[in-house]
Each structure stands twice: as structure tokens, then as C-alpha cells.
Coordinates of C-alpha atoms and ligand atoms in Angstrom, one line a residue:
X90 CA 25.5 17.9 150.1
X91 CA 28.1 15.9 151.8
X92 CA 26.5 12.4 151.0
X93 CA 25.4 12.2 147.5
X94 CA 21.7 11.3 147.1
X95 CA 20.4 8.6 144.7
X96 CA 19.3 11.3 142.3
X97 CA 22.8 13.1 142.5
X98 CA 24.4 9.9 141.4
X99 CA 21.8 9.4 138.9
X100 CA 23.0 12.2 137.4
X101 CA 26.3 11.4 137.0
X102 CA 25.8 7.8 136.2
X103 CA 23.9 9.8 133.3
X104 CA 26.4 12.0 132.2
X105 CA 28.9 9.2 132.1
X106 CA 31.2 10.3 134.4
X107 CA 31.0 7.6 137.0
X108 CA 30.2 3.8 136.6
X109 CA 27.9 1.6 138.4
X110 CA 31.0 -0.4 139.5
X111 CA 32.7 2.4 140.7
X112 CA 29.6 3.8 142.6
X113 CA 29.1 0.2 143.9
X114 CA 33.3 0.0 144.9
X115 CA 33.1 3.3 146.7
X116 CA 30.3 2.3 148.9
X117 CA 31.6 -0.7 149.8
X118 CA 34.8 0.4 151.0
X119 CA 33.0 2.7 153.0
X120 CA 31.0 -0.7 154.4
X121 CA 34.4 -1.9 154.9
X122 CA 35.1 1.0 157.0
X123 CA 32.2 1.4 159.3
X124 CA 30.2 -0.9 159.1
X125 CA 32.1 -2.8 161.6
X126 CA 31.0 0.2 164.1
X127 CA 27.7 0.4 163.1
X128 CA 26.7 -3.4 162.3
X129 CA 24.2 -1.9 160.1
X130 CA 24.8 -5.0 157.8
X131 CA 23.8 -8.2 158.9
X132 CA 24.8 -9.7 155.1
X133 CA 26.8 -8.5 152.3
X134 CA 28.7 -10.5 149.3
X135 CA 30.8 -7.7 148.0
X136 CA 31.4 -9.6 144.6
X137 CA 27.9 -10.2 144.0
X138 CA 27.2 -6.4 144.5
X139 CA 30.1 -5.6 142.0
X140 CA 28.4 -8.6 139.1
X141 CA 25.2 -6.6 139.3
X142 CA 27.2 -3.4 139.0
X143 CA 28.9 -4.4 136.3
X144 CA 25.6 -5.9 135.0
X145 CA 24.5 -2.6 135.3
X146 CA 27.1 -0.7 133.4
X147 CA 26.6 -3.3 130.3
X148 CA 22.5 -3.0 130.4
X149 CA 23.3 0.8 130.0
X150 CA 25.5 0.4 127.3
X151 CA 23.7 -1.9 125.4
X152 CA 20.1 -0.9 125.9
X153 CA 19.9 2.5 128.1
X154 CA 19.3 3.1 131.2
X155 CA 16.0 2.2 133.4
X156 CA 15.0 4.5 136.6
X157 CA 16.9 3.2 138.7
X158 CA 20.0 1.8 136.6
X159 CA 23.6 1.4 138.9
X160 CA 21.6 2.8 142.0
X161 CA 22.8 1.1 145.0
X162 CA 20.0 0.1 147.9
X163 CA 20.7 -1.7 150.6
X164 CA 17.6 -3.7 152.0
X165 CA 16.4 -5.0 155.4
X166 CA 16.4 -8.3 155.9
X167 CA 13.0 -8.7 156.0
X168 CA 12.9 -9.4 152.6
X169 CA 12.7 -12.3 150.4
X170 CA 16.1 -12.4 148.4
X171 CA 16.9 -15.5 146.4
X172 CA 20.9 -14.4 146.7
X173 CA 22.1 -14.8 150.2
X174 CA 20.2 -15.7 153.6
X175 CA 16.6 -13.9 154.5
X176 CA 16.7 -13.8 158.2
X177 CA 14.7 -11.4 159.6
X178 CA 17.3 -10.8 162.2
X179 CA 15.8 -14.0 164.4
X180 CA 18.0 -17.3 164.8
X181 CA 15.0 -19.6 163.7
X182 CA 15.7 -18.4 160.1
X183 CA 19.2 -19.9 160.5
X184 CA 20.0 -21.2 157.1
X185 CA 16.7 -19.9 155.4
X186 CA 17.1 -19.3 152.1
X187 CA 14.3 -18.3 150.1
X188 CA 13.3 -19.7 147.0
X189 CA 11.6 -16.3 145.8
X190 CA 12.3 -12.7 145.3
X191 CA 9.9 -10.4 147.5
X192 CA 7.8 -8.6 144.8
X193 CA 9.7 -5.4 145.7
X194 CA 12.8 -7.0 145.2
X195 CA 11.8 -7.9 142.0
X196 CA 10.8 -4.5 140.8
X197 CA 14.3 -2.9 142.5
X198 CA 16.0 -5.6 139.8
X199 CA 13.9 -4.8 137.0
X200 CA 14.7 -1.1 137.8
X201 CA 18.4 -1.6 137.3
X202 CA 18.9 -0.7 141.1
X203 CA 22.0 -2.5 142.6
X204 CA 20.6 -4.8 145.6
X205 CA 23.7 -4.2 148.4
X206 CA 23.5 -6.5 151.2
X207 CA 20.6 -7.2 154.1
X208 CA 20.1 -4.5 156.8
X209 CA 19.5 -4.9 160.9
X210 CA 16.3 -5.4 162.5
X211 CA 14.6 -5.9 165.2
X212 CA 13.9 -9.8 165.3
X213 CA 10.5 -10.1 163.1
X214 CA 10.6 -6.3 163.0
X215 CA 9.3 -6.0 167.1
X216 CA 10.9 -3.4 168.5
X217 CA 11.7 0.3 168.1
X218 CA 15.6 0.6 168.8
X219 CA 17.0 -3.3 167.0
X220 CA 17.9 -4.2 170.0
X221 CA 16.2 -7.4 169.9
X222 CA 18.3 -8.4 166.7
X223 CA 19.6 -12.0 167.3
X224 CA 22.8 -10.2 164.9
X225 CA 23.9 -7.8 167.8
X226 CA 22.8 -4.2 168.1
X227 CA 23.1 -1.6 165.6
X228 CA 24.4 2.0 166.4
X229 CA 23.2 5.5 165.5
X230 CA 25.9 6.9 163.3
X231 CA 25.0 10.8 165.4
X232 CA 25.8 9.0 169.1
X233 CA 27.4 5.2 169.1
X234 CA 26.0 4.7 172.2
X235 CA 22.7 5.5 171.4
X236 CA 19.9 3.5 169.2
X237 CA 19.5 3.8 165.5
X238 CA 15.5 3.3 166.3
X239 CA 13.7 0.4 165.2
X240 CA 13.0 -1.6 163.7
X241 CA 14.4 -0.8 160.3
X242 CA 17.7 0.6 162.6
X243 CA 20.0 -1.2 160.2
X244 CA 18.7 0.7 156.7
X245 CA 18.4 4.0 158.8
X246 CA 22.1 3.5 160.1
X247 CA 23.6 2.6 156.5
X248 CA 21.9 5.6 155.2
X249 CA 22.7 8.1 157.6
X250 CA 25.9 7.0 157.8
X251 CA 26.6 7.1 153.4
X252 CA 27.5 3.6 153.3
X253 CA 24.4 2.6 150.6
X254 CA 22.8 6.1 149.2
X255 CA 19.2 4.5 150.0
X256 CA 17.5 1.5 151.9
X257 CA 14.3 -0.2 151.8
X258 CA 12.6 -0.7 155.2
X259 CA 9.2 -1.6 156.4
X260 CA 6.5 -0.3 158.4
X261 CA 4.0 -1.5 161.1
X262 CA 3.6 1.0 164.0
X263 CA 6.5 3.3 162.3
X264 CA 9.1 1.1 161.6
X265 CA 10.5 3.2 158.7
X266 CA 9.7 6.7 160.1
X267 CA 10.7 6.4 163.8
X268 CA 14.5 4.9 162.6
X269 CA 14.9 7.8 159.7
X270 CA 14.0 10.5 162.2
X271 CA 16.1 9.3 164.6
X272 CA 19.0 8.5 162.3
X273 CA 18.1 12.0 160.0
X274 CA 16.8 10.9 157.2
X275 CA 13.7 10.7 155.3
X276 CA 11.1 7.9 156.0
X277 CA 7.9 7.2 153.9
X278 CA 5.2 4.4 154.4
X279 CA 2.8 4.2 152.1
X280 CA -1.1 4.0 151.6
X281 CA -1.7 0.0 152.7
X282 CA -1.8 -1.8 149.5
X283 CA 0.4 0.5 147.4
X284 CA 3.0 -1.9 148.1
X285 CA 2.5 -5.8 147.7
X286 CA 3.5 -7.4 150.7
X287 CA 4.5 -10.6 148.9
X288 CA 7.9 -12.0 150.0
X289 CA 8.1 -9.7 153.1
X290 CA 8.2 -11.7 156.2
X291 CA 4.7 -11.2 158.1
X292 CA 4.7 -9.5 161.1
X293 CA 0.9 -7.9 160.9
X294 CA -0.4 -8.7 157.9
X295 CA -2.8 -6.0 158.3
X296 CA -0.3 -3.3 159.1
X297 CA 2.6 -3.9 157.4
X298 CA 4.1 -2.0 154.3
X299 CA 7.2 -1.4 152.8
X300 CA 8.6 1.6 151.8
X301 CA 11.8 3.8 151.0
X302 CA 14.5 5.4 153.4
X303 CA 16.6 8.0 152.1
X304 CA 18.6 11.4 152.1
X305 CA 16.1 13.2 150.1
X306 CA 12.0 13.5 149.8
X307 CA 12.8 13.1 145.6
X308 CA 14.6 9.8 146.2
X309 CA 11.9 8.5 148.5
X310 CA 9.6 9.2 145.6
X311 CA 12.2 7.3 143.1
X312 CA 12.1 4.4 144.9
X313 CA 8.8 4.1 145.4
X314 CA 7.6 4.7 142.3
X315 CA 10.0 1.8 141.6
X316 CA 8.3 -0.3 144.5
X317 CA 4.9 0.6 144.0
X318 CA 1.8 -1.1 141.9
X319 CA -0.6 -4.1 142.1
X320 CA 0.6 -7.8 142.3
X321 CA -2.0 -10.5 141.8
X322 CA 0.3 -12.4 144.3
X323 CA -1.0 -10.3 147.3
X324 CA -4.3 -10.1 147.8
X325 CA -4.2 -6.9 149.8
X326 CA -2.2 -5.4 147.1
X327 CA -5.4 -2.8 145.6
X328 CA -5.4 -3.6 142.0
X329 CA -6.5 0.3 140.1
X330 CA -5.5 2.2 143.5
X331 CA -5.1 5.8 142.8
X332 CA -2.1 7.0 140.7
X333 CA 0.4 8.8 141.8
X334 CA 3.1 11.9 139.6
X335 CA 6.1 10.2 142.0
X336 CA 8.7 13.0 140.5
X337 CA 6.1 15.3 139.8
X338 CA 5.0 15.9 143.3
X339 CA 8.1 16.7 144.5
X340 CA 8.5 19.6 142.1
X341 CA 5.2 21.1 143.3
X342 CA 7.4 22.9 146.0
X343 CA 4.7 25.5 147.4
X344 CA 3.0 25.7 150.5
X345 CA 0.8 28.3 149.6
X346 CA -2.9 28.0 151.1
X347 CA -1.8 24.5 152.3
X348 CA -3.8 23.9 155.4
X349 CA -1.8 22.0 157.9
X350 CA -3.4 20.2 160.5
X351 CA -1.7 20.5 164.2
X352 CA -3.2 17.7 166.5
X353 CA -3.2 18.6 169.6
X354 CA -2.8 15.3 170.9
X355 CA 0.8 15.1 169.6
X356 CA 2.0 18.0 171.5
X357 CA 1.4 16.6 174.8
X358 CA 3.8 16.8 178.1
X359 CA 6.1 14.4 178.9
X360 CA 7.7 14.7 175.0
X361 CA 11.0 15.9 175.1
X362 CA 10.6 19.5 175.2
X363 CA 13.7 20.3 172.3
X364 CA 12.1 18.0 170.3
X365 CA 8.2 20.3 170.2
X366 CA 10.5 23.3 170.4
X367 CA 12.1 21.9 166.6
X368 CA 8.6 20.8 165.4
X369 CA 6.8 23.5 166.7
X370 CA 9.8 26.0 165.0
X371 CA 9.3 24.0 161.9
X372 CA 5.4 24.8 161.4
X373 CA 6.2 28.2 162.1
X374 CA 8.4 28.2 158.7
X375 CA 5.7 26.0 156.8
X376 CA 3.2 29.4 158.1
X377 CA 6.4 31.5 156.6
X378 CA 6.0 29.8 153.6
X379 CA 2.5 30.2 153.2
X380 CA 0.6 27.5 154.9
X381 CA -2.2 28.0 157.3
X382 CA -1.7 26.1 160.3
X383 CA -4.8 24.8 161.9
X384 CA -5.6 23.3 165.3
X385 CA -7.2 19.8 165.1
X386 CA -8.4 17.4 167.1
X387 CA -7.7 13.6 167.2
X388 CA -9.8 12.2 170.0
X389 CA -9.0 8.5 170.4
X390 CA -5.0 9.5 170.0
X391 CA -4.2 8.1 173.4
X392 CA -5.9 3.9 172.9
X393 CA -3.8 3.9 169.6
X394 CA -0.7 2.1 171.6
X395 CA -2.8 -0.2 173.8
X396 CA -4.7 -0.9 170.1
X397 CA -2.1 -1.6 168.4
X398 CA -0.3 -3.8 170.9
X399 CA -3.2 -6.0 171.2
X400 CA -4.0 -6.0 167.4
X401 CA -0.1 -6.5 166.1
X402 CA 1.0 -9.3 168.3
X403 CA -2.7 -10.8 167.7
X404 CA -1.7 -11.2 164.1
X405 CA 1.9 -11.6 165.1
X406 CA 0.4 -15.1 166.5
X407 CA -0.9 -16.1 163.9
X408 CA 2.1 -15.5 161.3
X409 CA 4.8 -16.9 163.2
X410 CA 3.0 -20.3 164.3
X411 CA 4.7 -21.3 160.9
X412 CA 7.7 -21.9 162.0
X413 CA 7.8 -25.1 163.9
X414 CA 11.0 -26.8 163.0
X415 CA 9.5 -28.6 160.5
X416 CA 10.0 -27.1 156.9
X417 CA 12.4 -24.4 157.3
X418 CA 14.7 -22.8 159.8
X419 CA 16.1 -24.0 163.2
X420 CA 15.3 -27.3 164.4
X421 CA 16.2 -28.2 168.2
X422 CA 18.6 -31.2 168.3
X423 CA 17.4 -34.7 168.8
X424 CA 13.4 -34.0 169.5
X425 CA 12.1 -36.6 171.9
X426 CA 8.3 -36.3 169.9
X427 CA 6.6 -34.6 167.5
X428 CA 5.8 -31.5 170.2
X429 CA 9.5 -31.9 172.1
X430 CA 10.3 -30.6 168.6
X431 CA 7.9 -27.3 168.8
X432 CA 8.7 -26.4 171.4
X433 CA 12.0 -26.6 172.0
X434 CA 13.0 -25.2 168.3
X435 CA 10.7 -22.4 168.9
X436 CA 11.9 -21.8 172.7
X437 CA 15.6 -21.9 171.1
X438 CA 14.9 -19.9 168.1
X439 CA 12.8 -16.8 169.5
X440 CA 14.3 -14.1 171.3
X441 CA 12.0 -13.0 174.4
X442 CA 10.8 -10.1 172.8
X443 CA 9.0 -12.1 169.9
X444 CA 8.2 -14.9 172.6
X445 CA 6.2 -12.0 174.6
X446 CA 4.5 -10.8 171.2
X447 CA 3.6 -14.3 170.5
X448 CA 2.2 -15.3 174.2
X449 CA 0.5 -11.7 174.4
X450 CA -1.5 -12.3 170.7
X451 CA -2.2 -15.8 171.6
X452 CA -4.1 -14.5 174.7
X453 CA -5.7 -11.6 173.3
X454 CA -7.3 -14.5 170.5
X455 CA -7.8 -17.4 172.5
X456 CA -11.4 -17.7 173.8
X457 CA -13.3 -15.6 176.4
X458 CA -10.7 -13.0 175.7
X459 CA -11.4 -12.4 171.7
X460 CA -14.0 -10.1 172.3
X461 CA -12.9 -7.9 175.8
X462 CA -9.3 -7.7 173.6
X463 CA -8.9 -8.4 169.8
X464 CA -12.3 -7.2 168.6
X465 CA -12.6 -4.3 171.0
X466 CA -9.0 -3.4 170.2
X467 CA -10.6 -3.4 165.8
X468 CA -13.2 -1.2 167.2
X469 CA -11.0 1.5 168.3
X470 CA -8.9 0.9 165.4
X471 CA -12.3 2.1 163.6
X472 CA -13.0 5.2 166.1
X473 CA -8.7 6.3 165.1
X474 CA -10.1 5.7 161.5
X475 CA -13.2 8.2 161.8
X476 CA -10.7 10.7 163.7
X477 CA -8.9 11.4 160.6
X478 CA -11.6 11.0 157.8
X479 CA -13.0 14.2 160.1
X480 CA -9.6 15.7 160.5
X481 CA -8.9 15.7 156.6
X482 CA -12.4 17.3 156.0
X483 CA -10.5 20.1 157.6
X484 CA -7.3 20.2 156.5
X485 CA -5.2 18.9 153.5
X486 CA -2.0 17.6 155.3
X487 CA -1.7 16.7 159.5
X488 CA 2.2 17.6 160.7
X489 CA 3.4 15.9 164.2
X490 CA 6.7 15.1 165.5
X491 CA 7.3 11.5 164.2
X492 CA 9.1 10.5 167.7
X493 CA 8.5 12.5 171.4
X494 CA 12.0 11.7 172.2
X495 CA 15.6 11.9 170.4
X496 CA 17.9 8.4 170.1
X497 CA 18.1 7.5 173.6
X498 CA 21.3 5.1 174.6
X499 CA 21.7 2.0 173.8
X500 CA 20.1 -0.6 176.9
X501 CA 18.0 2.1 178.6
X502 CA 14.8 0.8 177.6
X503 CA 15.3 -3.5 177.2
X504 CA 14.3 -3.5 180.6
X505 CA 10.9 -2.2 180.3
X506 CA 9.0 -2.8 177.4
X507 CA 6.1 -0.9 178.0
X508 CA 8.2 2.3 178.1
X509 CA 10.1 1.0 174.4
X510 CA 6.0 0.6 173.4
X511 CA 5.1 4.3 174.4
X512 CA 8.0 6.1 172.5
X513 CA 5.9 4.8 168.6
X514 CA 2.9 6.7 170.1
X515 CA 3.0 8.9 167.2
X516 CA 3.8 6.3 164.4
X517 CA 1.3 3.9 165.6
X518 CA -2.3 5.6 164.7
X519 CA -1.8 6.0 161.1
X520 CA -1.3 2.5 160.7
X521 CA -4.2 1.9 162.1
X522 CA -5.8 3.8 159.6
X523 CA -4.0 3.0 156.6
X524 CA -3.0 6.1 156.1
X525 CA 0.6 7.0 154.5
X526 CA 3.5 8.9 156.5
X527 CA 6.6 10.4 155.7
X528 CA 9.1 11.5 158.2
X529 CA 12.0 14.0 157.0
X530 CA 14.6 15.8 159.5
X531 CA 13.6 18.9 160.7
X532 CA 15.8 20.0 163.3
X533 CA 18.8 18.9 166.1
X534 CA 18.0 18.4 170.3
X535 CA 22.1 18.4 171.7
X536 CA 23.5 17.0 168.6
X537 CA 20.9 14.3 167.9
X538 CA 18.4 14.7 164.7
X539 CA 14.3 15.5 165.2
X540 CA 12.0 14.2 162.4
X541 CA 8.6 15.5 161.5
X542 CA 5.9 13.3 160.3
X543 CA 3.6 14.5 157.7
X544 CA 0.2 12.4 157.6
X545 CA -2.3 12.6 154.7
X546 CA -5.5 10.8 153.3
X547 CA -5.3 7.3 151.7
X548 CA -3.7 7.5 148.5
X549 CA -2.3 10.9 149.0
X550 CA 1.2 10.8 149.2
X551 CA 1.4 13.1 146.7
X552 CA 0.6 15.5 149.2
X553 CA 3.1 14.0 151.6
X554 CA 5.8 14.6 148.9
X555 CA 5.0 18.1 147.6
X556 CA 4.8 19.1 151.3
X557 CA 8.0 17.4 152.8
X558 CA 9.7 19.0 149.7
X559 CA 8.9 22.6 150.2
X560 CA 10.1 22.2 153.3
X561 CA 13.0 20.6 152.8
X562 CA 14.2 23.2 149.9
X563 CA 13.6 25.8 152.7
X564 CA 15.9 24.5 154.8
X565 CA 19.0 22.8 156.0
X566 CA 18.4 20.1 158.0
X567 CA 18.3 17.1 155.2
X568 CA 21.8 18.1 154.5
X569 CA 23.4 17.6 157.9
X570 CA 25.2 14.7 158.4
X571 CA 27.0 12.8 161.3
X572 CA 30.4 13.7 162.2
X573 CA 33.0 11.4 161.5
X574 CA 31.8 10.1 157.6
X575 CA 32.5 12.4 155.8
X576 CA 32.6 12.0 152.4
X577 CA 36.6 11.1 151.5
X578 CA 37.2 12.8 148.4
X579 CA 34.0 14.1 147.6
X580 CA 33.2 11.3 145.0
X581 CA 30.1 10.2 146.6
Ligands
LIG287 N1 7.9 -0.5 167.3 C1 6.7 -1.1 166.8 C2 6.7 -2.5 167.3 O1 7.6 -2.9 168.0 C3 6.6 -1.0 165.3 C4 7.5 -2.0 164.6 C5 7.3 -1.9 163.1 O2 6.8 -1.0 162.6 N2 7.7 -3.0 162.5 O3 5.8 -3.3 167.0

């Protein structure tokens, strides 16, 4: 493989023939190189990345190495880091610094990984392309002038692109998957409440997880095995959920009598038609391979958008009424009163696509609209529910594409935001449910990368990963990479 995976440097860490500092220097320098292309950074201290590389090395030395130990991966900044600014990509964070670690980032440290710098977003994660980032746009490493995807386009970017081996993103309507299919990577959002939520910048509280994005469907299992497990600081974090073989599952490489469910409401017209042609060629290998490919049905498919985009900017609401320009972030200059404040900070500190979240959720709540909205929107989320508890009493695994269309280019949708909604039409439903997803490349439309989106029961992702990595050790597409970074002397 041209870029090494985290589990390829691993190795070598291992063996002692590379260092954590000089695993850390070489990606770096490739930062240094392209990152001012890409803008996939929004933060980096360079010599804070080589004192917990060298940290690293001497923890190694001393004591052994943990799971993770010299690892770089990069993070979006979404998270809670104590080192450096926590921005979430909007300007009313300027000069936020948080006085915690996200849980996650917690267990990354205490896995010996090397935290390397704070990824593009979408501003409070809303979007699907981070072009709403109040830190510029971020490019696709396949196409500059297209879209990374969104909103985790900064950690798909990086990682596409080799300049950090791995990422962490999150995950509300697809936030994770959408970006590493459209970037060609691998994606994976897990069961809600695998991941404690502490420390990651609310979006929908009731949506959102975290998860990995990486080269390979093993690393995504490394990292969340790292990231993974209760924390009595988030309540929605399940406390005995079901346990999980991370590494395990992902040598359980056959599809034999796997039954594959193939929803006919994700093959619908009006998706690109090179992107069904790559997913529908890709079920055709899993059938090679031995799985049985069954047609499903997932009735309420088509209200998951207008579901979730009353339900996620209802919660949306609620979670950024916080910041007022009182205790942290941008304050307007010289407030006439008390509500002069408000509302100027948050008119100067929102960009209009979190203003429009914010306006839309505080309608769908307000009164005489709670019930024809917000709680009719939670009853469909129920009837998407009951879809795939059915569909699963059929099958063991549901395979979709993760995005109808390829990257598209850069400004083509800010001007519509209904369209930008309509292209996470596959992401959004399993959110909804709960469920976990994982996204891995499985084919290229005129030069551009296709993912497909496995889907299985609550709690399953072993399923996800044992799947996603038969089919990735059948074929080539998780070792393509974009033109133009290629690995300079071969030590990554
Ligand atoms: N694109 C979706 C939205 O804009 C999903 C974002 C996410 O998963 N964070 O809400």
C-alpha cells in the first residue's frame, strides 16, 4: 500500500525500526506540504506533536508499548482538547479553550496514540461538504475543486491525503461515513452509546457519536476499541453494552452464508448512476464470495431526511443556546444591555447555516408546532426504527451506497440547502435508529472514490467489521490513493 496504515506502522514501531518521533516528523512535513492545499488542518503545534512523540518513544522503552503507542491521529475539532483551541470550526469559539479532555481524547492518550492537530468541519458539524467552516473550505485530495464531504471533511482530507495515518470524526446523519466515502477511506459510527459523548461539542445529543476514519477496516477497529466503553460522565454512555472482539472480527474474513440485505429504497433514480453501477458490482463480488444477497424492504426510507431535519436542528436549539457571550467565546463589542449582548455576539458569531438550524429547531419546538413537527418527526423516527428490527429478522448485514452522488465541486450546492440535505439520504436513517455504519471504498465514478455503507443491528459492529474486511481483502479499492501524494521514499 502506498500510504502506510496505522497497523503497518505499528508494526514497525514494534520491530524497532522506526520511532514515534520519526513517524510523527515524516507526517508533519507532509502537513507542511499540503496541507496548505487542502486546509485539512485548522490547528497544529508541530512541537507539541514531536514532545508526545518523543513521550512516546521513552514510555516504550521504559515500560512497553500500549495499543496504540507512537500512532499518530489527527482529530476534528469537535473535540474537547486541553492543548490548543477547541473550535468547532465556528467563530463564537474564538479563544475557547477547554478546561477538559473529551473522554475519547482521554482514552487516545492513555493508548499511547500521538494527538496531531484539530481537523476541518462544518461549523457545529451542519453540513455535508465543510463548507460552512468559519476556517475556509477544505478540498478533496481526488479533485481540488471538489468537496471533501462533511462534516468531518477535514479528518477525511488528512487521511486520504497520508498526512496523519488515521482521524477521529463524528457522526450525526453520516458525518464520518459520507466524508470517508467521498474522500476513499473507511468510515465507522458506532452503536449510540458505545462512545461517551463527553467533551464532544453537542450538535444532537441524541444522534451524535464519534468514531474512527481510516485507510483500513483493521485500523477502524484499533481505534475504536481504543475509543470505546462506558463513562459515568455521559449518561447516554450504556454502562455493560455488548462486547465486542475489535481485532478479532476483522480476521473472521468469510462471507460465506452471510445474508446481505439489499434495500430497495437505496437504489432509487435520480442517484448517480456510476455510483449503483460500483455498489451494485460490489454485491455481486460479496455473492462471489459467498454471501446471499437478499431483497429487503425499508418502508419509511423516504421521511428519514424531513425527520431528521426537524429532529437535529430541534436539539441543535437547544445545545447551542449556551453560547450567549457570557461565559465563553465571542462577545460583540460594547453591548448596549444585557440582550444587545445576545444578540449581537450570536448574530456575529454564527455562520448562516447554524443560524438557519437554530431558527428552524426553535420553530419546530416552540408551541403549537411541538406536536405537527418535533413529536411527529420522533414518531417516524420510531416507524425507521421498526423497519430495520424487521429487516434484520431477515438478514444479518444491510449493504447500500453510503452517498447517491460522488464529491461534487466545491460552491455547487451553498446555494440551496435543501439539495446539500438530500445528498445524506442514505446516512441519515441509521441514526435514527441507533444503529452502527461503516462506509469503506468500493469503487471509482471518472476518477472520484464510491463508498459502501454496511448497516447492522445495535451492538453489532462485529458484523460490520468481519464483513467490510472480506471485502476489502478481495479487492483493490482501499489501496488506491490520490494522485499527487505519493508516498516520497516509501517510509510511510
Ligand atoms: N450532513 C448532516 C447535517 O448537516 C449530518 C451532519 C453530521 O453528521 N454531523 O446535519
Amino acid at each position: 500500500m502506498p500510504f502506510s496504515s496505522l497497523s503497518e506502522i505499528k508494526a514497525r514501531l514494534d520491530a524497532g525500526e522506526t520511532t514515534a518521533v520519526e513517524v510523527a516528523t515524516r507526517y508533519l512535513q507532509r502537513i507542511a506540504a499540503y496541507n496548505p492545499t487542502l486546509n485539512a488542518f485548522v490547528h497544529l503545534d508541530a512541537d507539541h506533536v514531536l514532545a508526545q512523540a518523543r513521550a512516546s518513544d521513552a514510555h516504550r522503552a521504559a515500560h512497553g508499548a500500549r495499543p496504540l503507542e507512537g500512532l499518530p491521529v489527527a482529530v476534528k475539532d469537535i473535540f474537547c482538547t486541553q492543548d490548543g483551541p477547541t473550535r468547532c470550526c465556528s467563530k463564537i469559539l474564538e479563544g475557547f479553550e477547554a478546561p477538559y479532555d473529551a473522554h475519547v481524547i482521554t482514552r487516545l492518550k492513555e493508548a499511547g496514540a500521538v494527538l496531531v492537530g484539530k481537523t476541518n468541519m462544518d461549523e457545529f458539524a451542519m453540513g455535508s461538504s465543510t463548507e460552512t467552516s468559519a476556517f475556509g473550505i477544505c478540498r478533496n485530495p481526488w479533485d481540488v475543486e471538489r468537496i471533501p464531504g462533511g462534516s468531518s471533511g477535514g479528518s477525511a482530507s488528512a487521511v486520504a491525503a497520508a498526512l496523519a495515518p488515521a482521524a477521529l470524526g463524528t457522526d450525526t446523519g453520516g458525518s464520518i461515513r459520507q466524508p470517508a466515502a467521498l474522500c476513499g477511506i473507511v468510515g465507522l459510527k458506532p452503536t449510540y452509546g458505545r462512545v461517551s459523548r463527553r467533551g464532544i461539542i453537542a450538535f444532537a445529543s441524541s444522534l451524535d457519536q464519534a468514531g474512527p476514519m481510516t485507510r483500513t477496516v483493521r485500523d477502524a477497529a484499533m481505534l475504536t476499541a481504543a475509543i470505546s466503553g462506558h463513562d459515568s460522565g455521559d449518561a447516554t454512555s450504556v454502562a455493560n453494552p455488548p462486547v465486542v472482539d475489535w481485532l478479532g472480527a476483522c480476521d473472521k474474513m468469510d462471507m460465506k452464508g452471510l445474508k446481505i440485505g439489499r434495500p430497495k429504497e437505496y437504489f432509487v433514480d435520480g442517484m448517480d448512476a456510476g455510483v449503483r453501477a460500483e455498489v451494485e458490482a460490489a454485491l455481486k463480488k460479496c455473492e462471489e464470495l459467498g454471501a446471499e444477497i437478499i431483497d429487503i424492504s425499508l418502508p419509511h426510507t423516504e421521511y428519514a431526511v424531513a425527520a431528521y431535519y426537524v429532529i437535529a436542528p430541534s436539539e441543535a436549539s437547544a445545545n447551542l443556546s449556551r453560547y450567549d457571550g457570557v461565559r465563553f467565546g465571542h462577545r460583540c463589542e460594547a453591548p448596549e444591555d444585557l440582550l444587545d449582548m445576545y444578540t449581537r455576539s450570536r448574530d456575529e458569531g454564527f455562520g448562516s447555516e447554524v443560524k438557519r438550524r437554530i431558527l428552524t429547531g426553535a420553530f419546530a419546538l416552540s408551541s403549537g408546532y411541538y406536536d405537527a413537527y418535533y413529536l411527529k418527526a420522533q414518531q417516524v423516527r420510531t416507524l425507521i426504527q421498526q423497519d430495520f428490527i424487521k429487516a434484520f429478522e431477515q438478514v444479518d448485514v444491510i449493504a447500500t451506497p453510503t452517498s447517491p452522488i460522488t464529491a461534487f465541486k466545491l460552491g455547487e450546492k451553498t446555494d440551496d440547502p435543501l439539495t446539500m440535505y438530500l445528498s445524506d439520504i442514505f446516512t441519515i436513517a441509521l441514526n435514527l435508529a441507533g444503529l452502527p455504519g461503516l462506509s469503506q471504498p468500493c469503487g471509482m465514478v471518472d476518477g472520484l472514490p464510491v463508498g459502501l455503507q454496511w448497516i447492522a443491528p445495535a451492538w453489532r459492529e462485529d458484523l460490520l467489521l468481519s464483513t467490510a474486511a472480506a471485502y476489502e481483502a478481495a479487492t483493490e479499492w482501499g489501496t488506491l490513493c490520490p494522485q499527487g501524494y505519493a508516498a516520497d521514499g516509501g517510509a510511510l
